[in-house]
GROMACS .gro file of N, CA and C in nm:
model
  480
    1UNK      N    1   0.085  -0.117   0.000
    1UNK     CA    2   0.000   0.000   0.000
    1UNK      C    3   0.089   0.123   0.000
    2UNK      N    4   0.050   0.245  -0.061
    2UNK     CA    5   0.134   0.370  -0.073
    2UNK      C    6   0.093   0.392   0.037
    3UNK      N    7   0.252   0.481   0.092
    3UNK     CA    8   0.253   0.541   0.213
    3UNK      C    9   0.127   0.659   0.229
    4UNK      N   10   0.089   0.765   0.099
    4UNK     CA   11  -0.006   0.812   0.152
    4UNK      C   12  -0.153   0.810   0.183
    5UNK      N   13  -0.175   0.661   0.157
    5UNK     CA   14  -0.304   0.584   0.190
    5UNK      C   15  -0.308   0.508   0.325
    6UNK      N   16  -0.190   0.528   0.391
    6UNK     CA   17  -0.161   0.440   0.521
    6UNK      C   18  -0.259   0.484   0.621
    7UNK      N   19  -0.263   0.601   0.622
    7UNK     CA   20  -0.352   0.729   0.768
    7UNK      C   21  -0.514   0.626   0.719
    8UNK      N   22  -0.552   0.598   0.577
    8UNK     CA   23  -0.718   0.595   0.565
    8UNK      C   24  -0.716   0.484   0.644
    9UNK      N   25  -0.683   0.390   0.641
    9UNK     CA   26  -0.713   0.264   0.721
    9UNK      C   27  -0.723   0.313   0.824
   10UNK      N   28  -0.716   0.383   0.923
   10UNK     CA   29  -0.739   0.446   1.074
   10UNK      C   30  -0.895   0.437   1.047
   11UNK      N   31  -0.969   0.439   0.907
   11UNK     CA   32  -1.122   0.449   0.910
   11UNK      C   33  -1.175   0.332   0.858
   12UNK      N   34  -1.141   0.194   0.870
   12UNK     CA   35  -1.125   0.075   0.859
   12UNK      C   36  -1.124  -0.046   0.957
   13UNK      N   37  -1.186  -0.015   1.042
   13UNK     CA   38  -1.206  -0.070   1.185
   13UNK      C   39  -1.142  -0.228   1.191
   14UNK      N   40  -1.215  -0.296   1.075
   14UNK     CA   41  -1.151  -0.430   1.068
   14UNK      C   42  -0.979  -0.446   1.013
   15UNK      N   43  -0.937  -0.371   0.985
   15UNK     CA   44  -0.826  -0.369   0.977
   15UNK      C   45  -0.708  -0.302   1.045
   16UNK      N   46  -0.779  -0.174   1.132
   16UNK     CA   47  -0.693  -0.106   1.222
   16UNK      C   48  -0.625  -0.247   1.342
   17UNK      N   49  -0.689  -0.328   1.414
   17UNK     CA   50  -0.589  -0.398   1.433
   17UNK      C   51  -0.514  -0.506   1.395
   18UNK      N   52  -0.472  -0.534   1.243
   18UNK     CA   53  -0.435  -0.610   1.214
   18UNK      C   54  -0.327  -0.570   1.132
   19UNK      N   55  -0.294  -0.455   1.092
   19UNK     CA   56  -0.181  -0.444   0.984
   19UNK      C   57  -0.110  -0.420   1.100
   20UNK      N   58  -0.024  -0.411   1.156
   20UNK     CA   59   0.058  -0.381   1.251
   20UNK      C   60   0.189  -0.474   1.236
   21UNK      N   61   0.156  -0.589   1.240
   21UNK     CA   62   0.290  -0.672   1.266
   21UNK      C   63   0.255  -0.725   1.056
   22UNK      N   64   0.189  -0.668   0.999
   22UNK     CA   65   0.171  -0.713   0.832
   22UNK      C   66   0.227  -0.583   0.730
   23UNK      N   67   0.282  -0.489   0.833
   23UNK     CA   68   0.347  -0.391   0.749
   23UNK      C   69   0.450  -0.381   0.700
   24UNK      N   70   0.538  -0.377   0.637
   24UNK     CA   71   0.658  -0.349   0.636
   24UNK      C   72   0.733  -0.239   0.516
   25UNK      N   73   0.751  -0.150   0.548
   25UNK     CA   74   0.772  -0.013   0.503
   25UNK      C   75   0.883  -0.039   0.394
   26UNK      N   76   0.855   0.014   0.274
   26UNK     CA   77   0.943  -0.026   0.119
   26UNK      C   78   1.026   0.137   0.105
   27UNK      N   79   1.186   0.154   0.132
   27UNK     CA   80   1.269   0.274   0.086
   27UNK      C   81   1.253   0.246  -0.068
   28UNK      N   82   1.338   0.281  -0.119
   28UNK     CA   83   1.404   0.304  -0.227
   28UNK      C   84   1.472   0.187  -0.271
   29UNK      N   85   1.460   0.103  -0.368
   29UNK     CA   86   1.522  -0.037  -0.448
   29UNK      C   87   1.681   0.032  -0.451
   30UNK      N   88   1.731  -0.079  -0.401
   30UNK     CA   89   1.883  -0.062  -0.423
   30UNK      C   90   1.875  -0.132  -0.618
   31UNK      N   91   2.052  -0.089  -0.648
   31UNK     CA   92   2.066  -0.139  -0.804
   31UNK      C   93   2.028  -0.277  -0.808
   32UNK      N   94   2.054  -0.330  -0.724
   32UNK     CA   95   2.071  -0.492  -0.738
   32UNK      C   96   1.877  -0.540  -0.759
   33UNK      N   97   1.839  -0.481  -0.674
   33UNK     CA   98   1.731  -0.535  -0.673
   33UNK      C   99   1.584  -0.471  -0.781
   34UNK      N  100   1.664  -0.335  -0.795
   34UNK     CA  101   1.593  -0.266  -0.922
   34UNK      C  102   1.590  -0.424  -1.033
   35UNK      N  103   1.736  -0.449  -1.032
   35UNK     CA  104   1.836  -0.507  -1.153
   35UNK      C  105   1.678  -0.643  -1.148
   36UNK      N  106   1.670  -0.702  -1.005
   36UNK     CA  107   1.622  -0.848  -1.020
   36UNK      C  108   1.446  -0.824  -1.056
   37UNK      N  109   1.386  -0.657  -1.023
   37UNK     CA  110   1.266  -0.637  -1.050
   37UNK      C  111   1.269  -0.663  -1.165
   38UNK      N  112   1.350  -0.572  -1.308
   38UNK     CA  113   1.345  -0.582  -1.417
   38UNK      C  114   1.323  -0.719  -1.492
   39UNK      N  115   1.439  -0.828  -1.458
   39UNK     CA  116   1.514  -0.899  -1.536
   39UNK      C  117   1.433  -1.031  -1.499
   40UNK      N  118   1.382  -1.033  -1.373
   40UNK     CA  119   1.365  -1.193  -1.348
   40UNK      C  120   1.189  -1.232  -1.373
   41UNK      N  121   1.138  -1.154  -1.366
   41UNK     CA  122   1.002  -1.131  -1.433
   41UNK      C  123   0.967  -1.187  -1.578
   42UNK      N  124   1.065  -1.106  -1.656
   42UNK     CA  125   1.062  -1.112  -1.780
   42UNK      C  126   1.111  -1.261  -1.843
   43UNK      N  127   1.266  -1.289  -1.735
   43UNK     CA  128   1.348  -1.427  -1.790
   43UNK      C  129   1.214  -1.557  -1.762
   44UNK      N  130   1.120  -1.542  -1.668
   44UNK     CA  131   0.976  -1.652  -1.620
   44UNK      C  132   0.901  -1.624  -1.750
   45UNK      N  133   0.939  -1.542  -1.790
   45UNK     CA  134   0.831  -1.522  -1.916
   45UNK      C  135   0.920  -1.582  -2.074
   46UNK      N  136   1.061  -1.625  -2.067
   46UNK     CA  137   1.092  -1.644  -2.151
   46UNK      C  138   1.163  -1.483  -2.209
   47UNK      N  139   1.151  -1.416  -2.182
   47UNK     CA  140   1.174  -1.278  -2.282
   47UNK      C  141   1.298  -1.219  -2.193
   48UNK      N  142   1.406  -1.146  -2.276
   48UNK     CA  143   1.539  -1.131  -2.223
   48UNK      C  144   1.495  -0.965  -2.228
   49UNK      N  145   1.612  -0.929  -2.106
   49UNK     CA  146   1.589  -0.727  -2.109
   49UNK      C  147   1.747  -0.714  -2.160
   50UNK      N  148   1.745  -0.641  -2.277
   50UNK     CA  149   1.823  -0.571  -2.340
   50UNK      C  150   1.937  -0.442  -2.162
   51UNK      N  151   2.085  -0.487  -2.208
   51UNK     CA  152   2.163  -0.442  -2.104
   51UNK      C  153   2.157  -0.283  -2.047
   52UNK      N  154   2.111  -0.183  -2.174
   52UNK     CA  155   2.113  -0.105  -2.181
   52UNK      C  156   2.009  -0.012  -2.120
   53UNK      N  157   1.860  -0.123  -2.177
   53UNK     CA  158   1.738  -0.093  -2.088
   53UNK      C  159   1.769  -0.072  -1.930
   54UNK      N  160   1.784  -0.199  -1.875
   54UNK     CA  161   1.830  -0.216  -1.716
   54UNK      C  162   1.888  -0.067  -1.668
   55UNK      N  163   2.015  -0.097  -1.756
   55UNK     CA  164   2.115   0.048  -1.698
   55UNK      C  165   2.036   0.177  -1.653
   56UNK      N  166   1.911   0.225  -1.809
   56UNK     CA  167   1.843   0.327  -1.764
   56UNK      C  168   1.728   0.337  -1.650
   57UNK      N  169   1.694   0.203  -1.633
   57UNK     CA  170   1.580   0.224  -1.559
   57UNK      C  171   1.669   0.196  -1.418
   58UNK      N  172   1.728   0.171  -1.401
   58UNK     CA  173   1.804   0.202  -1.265
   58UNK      C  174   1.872   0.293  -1.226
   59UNK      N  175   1.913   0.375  -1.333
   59UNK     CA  176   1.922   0.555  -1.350
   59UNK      C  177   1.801   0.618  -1.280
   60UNK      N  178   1.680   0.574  -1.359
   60UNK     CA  179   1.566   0.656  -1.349
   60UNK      C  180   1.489   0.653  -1.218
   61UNK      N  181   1.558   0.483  -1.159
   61UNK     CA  182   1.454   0.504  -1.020
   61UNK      C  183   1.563   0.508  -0.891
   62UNK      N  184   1.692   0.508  -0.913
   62UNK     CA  185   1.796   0.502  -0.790
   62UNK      C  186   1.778   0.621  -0.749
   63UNK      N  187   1.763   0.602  -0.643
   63UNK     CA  188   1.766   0.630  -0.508
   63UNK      C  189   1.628   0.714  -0.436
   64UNK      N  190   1.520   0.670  -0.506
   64UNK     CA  191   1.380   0.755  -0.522
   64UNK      C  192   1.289   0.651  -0.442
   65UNK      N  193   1.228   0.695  -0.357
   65UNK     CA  194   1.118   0.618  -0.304
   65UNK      C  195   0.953   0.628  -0.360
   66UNK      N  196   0.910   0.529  -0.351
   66UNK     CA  197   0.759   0.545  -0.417
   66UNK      C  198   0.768   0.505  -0.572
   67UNK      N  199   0.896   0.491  -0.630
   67UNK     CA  200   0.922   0.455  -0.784
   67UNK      C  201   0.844   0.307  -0.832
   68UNK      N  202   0.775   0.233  -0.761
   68UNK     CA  203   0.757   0.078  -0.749
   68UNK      C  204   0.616   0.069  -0.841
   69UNK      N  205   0.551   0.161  -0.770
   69UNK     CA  206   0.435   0.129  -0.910
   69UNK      C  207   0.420   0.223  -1.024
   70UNK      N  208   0.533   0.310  -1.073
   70UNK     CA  209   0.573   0.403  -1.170
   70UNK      C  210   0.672   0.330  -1.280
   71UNK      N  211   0.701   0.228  -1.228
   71UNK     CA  212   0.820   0.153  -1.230
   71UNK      C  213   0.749   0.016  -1.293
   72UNK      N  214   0.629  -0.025  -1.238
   72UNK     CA  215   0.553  -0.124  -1.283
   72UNK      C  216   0.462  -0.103  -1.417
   73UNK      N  217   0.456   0.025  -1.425
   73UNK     CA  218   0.358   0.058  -1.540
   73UNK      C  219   0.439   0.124  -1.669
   74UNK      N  220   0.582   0.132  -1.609
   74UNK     CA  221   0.674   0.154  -1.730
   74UNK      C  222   0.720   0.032  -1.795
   75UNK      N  223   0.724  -0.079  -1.695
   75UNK     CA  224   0.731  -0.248  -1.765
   75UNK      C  225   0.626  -0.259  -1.837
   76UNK      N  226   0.517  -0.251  -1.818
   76UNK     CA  227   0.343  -0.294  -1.866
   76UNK      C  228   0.385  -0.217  -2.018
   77UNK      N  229   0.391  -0.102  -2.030
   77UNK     CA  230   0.410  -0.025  -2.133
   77UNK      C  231   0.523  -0.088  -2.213
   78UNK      N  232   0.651  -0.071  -2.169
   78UNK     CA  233   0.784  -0.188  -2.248
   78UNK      C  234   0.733  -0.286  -2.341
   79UNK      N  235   0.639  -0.358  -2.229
   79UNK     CA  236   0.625  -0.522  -2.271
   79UNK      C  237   0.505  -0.490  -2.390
   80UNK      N  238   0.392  -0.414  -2.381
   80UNK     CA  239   0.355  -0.340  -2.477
   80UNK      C  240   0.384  -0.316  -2.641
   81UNK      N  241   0.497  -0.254  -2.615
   81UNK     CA  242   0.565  -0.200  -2.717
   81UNK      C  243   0.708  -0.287  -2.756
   82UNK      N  244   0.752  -0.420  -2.694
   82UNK     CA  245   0.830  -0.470  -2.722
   82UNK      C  246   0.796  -0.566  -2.854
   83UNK      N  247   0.905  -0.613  -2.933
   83UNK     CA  248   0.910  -0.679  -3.007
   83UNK      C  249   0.979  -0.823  -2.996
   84UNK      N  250   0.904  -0.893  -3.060
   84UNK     CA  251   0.992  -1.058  -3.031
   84UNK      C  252   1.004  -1.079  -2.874
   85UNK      N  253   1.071  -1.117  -2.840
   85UNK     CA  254   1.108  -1.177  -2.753
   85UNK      C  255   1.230  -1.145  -2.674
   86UNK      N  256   1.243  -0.981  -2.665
   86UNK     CA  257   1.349  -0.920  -2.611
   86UNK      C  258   1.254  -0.790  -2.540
   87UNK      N  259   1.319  -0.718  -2.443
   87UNK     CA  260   1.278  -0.549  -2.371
   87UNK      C  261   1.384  -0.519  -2.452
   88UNK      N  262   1.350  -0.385  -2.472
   88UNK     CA  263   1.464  -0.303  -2.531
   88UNK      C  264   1.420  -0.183  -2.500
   89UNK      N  265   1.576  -0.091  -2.519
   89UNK     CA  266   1.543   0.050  -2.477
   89UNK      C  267   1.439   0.109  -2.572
   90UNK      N  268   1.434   0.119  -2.703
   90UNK     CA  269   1.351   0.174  -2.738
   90UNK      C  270   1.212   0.149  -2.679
   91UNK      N  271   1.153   0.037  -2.637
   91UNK     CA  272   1.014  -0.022  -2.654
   91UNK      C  273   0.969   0.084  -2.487
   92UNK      N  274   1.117   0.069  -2.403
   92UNK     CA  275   1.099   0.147  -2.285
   92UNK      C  276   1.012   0.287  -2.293
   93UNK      N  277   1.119   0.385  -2.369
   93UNK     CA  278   1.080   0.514  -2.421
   93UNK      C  279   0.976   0.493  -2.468
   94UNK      N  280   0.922   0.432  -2.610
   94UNK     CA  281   0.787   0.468  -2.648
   94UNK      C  282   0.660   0.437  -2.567
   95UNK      N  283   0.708   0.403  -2.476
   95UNK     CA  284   0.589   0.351  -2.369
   95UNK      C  285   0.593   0.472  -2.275
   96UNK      N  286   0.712   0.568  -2.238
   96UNK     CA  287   0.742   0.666  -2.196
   96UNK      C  288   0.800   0.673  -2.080
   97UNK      N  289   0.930   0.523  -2.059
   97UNK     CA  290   0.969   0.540  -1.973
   97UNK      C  291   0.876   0.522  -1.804
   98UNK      N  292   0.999   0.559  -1.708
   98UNK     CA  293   0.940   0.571  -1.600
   98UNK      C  294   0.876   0.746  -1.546
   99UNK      N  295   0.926   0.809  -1.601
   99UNK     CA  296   0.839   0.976  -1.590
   99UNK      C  297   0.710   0.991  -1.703
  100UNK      N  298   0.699   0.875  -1.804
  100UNK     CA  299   0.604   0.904  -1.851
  100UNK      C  300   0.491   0.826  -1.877
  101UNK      N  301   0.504   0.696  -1.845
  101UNK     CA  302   0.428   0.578  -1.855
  101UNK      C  303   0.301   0.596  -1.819
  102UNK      N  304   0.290   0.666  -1.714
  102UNK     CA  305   0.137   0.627  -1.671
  102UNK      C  306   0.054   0.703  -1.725
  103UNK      N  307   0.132   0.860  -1.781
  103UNK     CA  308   0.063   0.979  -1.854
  103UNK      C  309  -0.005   0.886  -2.008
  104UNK      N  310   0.132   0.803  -2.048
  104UNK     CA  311   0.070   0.748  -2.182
  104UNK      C  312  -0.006   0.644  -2.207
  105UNK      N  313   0.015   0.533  -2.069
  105UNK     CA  314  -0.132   0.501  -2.049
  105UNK      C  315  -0.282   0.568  -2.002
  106UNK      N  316  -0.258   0.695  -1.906
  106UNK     CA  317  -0.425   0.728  -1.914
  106UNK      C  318  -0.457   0.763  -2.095
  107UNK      N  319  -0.350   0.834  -2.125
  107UNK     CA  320  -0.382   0.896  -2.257
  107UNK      C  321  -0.451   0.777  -2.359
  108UNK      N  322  -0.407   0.672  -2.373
  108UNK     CA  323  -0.401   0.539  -2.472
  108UNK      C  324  -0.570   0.538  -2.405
  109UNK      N  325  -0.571   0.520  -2.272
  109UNK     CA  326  -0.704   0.452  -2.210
  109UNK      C  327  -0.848   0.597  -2.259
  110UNK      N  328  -0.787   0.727  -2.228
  110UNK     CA  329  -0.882   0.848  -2.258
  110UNK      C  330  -0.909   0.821  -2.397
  111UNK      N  331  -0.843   0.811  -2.493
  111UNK     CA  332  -0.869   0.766  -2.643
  111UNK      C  333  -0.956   0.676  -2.676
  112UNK      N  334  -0.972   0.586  -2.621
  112UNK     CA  335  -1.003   0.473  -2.643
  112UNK      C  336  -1.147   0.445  -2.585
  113UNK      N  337  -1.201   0.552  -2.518
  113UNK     CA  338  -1.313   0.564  -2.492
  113UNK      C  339  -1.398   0.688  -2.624
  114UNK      N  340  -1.547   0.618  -2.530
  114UNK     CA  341  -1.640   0.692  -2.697
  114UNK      C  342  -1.654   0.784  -2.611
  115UNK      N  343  -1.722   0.879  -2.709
  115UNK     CA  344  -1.708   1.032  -2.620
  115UNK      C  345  -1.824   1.057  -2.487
  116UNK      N  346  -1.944   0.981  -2.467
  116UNK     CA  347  -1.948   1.024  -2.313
  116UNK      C  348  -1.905   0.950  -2.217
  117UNK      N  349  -1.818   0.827  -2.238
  117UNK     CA  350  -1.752   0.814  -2.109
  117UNK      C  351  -1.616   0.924  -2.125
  118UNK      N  352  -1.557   0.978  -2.205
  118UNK     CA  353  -1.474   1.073  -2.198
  118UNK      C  354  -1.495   1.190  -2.097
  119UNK      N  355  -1.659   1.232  -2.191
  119UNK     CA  356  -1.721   1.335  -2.054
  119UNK      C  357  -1.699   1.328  -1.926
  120UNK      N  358  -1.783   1.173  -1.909
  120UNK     CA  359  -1.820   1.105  -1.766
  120UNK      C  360  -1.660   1.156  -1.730
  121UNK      N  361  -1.539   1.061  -1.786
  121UNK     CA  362  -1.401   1.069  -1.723
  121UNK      C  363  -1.351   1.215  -1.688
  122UNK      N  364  -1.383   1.320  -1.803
  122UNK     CA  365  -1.326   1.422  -1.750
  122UNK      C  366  -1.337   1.475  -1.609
  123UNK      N  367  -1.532   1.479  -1.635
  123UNK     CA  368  -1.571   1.517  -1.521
  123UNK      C  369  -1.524   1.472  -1.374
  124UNK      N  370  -1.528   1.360  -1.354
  124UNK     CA  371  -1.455   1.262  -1.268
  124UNK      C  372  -1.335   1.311  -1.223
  125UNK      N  373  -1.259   1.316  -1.253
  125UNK     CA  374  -1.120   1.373  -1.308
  125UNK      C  375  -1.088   1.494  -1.271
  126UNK      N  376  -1.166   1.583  -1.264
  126UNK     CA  377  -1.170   1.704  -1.235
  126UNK      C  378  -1.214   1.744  -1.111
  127UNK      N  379  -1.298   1.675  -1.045
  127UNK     CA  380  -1.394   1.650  -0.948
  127UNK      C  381  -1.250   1.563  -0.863
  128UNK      N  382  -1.177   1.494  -0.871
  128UNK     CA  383  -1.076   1.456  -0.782
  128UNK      C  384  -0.940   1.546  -0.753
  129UNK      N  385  -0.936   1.681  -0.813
  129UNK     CA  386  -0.820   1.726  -0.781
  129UNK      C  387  -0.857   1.856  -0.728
  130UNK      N  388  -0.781   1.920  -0.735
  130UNK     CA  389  -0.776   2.082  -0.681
  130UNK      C  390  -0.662   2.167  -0.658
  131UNK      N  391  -0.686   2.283  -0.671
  131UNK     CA  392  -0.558   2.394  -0.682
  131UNK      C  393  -0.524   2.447  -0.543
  132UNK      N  394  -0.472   2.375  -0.455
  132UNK     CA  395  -0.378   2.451  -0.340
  132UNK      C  396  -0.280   2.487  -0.335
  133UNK      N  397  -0.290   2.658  -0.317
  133UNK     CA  398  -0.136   2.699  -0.282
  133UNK      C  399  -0.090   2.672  -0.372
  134UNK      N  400  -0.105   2.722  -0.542
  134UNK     CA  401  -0.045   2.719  -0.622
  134UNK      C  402  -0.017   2.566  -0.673
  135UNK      N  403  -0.045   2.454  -0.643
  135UNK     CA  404  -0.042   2.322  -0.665
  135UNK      C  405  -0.117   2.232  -0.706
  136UNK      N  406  -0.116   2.196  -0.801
  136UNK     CA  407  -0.263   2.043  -0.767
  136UNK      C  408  -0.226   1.932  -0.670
  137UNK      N  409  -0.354   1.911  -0.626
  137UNK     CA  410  -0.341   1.832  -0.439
  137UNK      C  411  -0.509   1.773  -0.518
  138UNK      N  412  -0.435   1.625  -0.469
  138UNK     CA  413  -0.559   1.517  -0.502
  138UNK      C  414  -0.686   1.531  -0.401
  139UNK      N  415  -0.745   1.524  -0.446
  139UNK     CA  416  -0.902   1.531  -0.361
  139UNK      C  417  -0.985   1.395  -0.323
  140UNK      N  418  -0.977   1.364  -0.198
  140UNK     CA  419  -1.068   1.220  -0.224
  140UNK      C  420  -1.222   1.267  -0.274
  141UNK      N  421  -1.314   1.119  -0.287
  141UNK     CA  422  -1.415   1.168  -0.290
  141UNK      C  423  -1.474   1.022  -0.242
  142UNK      N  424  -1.574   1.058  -0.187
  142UNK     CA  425  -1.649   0.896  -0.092
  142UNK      C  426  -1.659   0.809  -0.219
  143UNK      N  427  -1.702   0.712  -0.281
  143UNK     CA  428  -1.759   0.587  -0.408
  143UNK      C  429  -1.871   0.661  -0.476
  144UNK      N  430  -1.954   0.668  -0.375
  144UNK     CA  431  -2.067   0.684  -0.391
  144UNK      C  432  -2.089   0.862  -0.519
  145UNK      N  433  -2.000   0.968  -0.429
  145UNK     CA  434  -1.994   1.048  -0.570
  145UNK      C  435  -1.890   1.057  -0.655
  146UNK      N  436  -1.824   0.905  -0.695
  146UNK     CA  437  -1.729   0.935  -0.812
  146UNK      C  438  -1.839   0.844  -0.933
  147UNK      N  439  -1.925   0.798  -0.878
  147UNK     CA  440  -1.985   0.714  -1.001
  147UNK      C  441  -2.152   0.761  -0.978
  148UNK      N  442  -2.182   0.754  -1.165
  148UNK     CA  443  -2.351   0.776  -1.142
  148UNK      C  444  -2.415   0.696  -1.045
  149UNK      N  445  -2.496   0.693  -0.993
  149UNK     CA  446  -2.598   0.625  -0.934
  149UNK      C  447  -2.662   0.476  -0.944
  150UNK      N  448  -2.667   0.487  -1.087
  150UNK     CA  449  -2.740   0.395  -1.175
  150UNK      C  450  -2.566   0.316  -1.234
  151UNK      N  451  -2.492   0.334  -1.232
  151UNK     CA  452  -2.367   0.266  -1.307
  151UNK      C  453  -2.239   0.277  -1.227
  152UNK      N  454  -2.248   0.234  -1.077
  152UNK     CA  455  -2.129   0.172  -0.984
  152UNK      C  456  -2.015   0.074  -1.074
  153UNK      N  457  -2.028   0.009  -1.155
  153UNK     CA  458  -1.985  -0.049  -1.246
  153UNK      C  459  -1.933   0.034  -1.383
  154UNK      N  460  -1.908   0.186  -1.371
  154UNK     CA  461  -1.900   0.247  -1.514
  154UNK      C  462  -1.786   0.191  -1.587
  155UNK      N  463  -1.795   0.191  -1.705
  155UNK     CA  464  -1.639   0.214  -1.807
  155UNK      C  465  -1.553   0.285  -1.788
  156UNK      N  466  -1.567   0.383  -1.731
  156UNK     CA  467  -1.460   0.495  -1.679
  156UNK      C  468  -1.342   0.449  -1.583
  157UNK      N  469  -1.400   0.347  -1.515
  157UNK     CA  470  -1.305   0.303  -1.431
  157UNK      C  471  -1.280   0.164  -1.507
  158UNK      N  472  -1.338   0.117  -1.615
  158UNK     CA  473  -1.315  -0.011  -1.643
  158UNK      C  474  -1.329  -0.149  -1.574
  159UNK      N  475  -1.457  -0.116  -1.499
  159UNK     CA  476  -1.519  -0.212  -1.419
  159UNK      C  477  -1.597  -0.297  -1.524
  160UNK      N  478  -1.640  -0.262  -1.624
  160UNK     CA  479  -1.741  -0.334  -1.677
  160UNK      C  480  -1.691  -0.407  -1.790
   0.00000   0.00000   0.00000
């Protein structure tokens, strides 16, 4: 779980006493283990990571905490855009890397919708953030008003 979702469970009664001794707090991937996220995933899958790939993406996430699921959706994207039966740097980049991966998956996913779940999404979307202090600062919002009424199940979230 991301560290800044840790505080909500305080509103989780069945679980406030039980994560306690089930926690265990994730720094920053050393090289080595960046190295075994990349490589050993892929080698279970049969598919080899190009030397060069590795090098950058252990550039991109050393010494950064929170990189783990930025880091996961820059693989998703790779494997994506890879060819044959190798990762390679290019397939990395066009997926957009680890600073850009997840931008070019919402983007791939916003496309790919017909235009009123686009609406629905914008709206949504807009309705979760906000301008503090010069910043955007995420906004929760209860379930109940991120989805119509009638469609708890929307496309927007890709429940359906």
């Amino acid at each position: 779980m991301r560290g800044d979702f840790y505080g909500r469970l305080a509103e989780l009664s069945l679980l406030t006493g039980r994560i306690g001794n089930a926690t265990v707090l994730v720094g920053p991937l050393s090289e080595e283990a960046t190295r075994r996220v990349v490589v050993e995933p892929a080698a279970r899958q049969g598919v080899s990571v190009a030397p060069d790939l590795v090098d950058e993406i252990v550039a991109d996430v050393s010494g950064r905490s929170g990189t783990l699921p930025l880091l996961s959706a820059a693989l998703e994207q790779t494997w994506a855009h890879r060819t044959g039966d190798q990762l390679t740097l290019d397939a990395y980049r066009s997926g957009g890397g680890v600073r850009g991966a997840l931008e070019s998956l919402a983007e791939s996913t916003f496309e790919s919708m017909d235009p009123p779940a686009r609406a629905a999404a914008r709206r949504l979307l807009l309705r979760l953030v906000t301008m503090s202090g010069g910043t955007w600062a995420r906004r929760p919002l209860p379930l109940r008003d991120k989805l119509p009424e009638k469609r708890r199940k929307d496309a927007v979230i890709g429940l359906e």
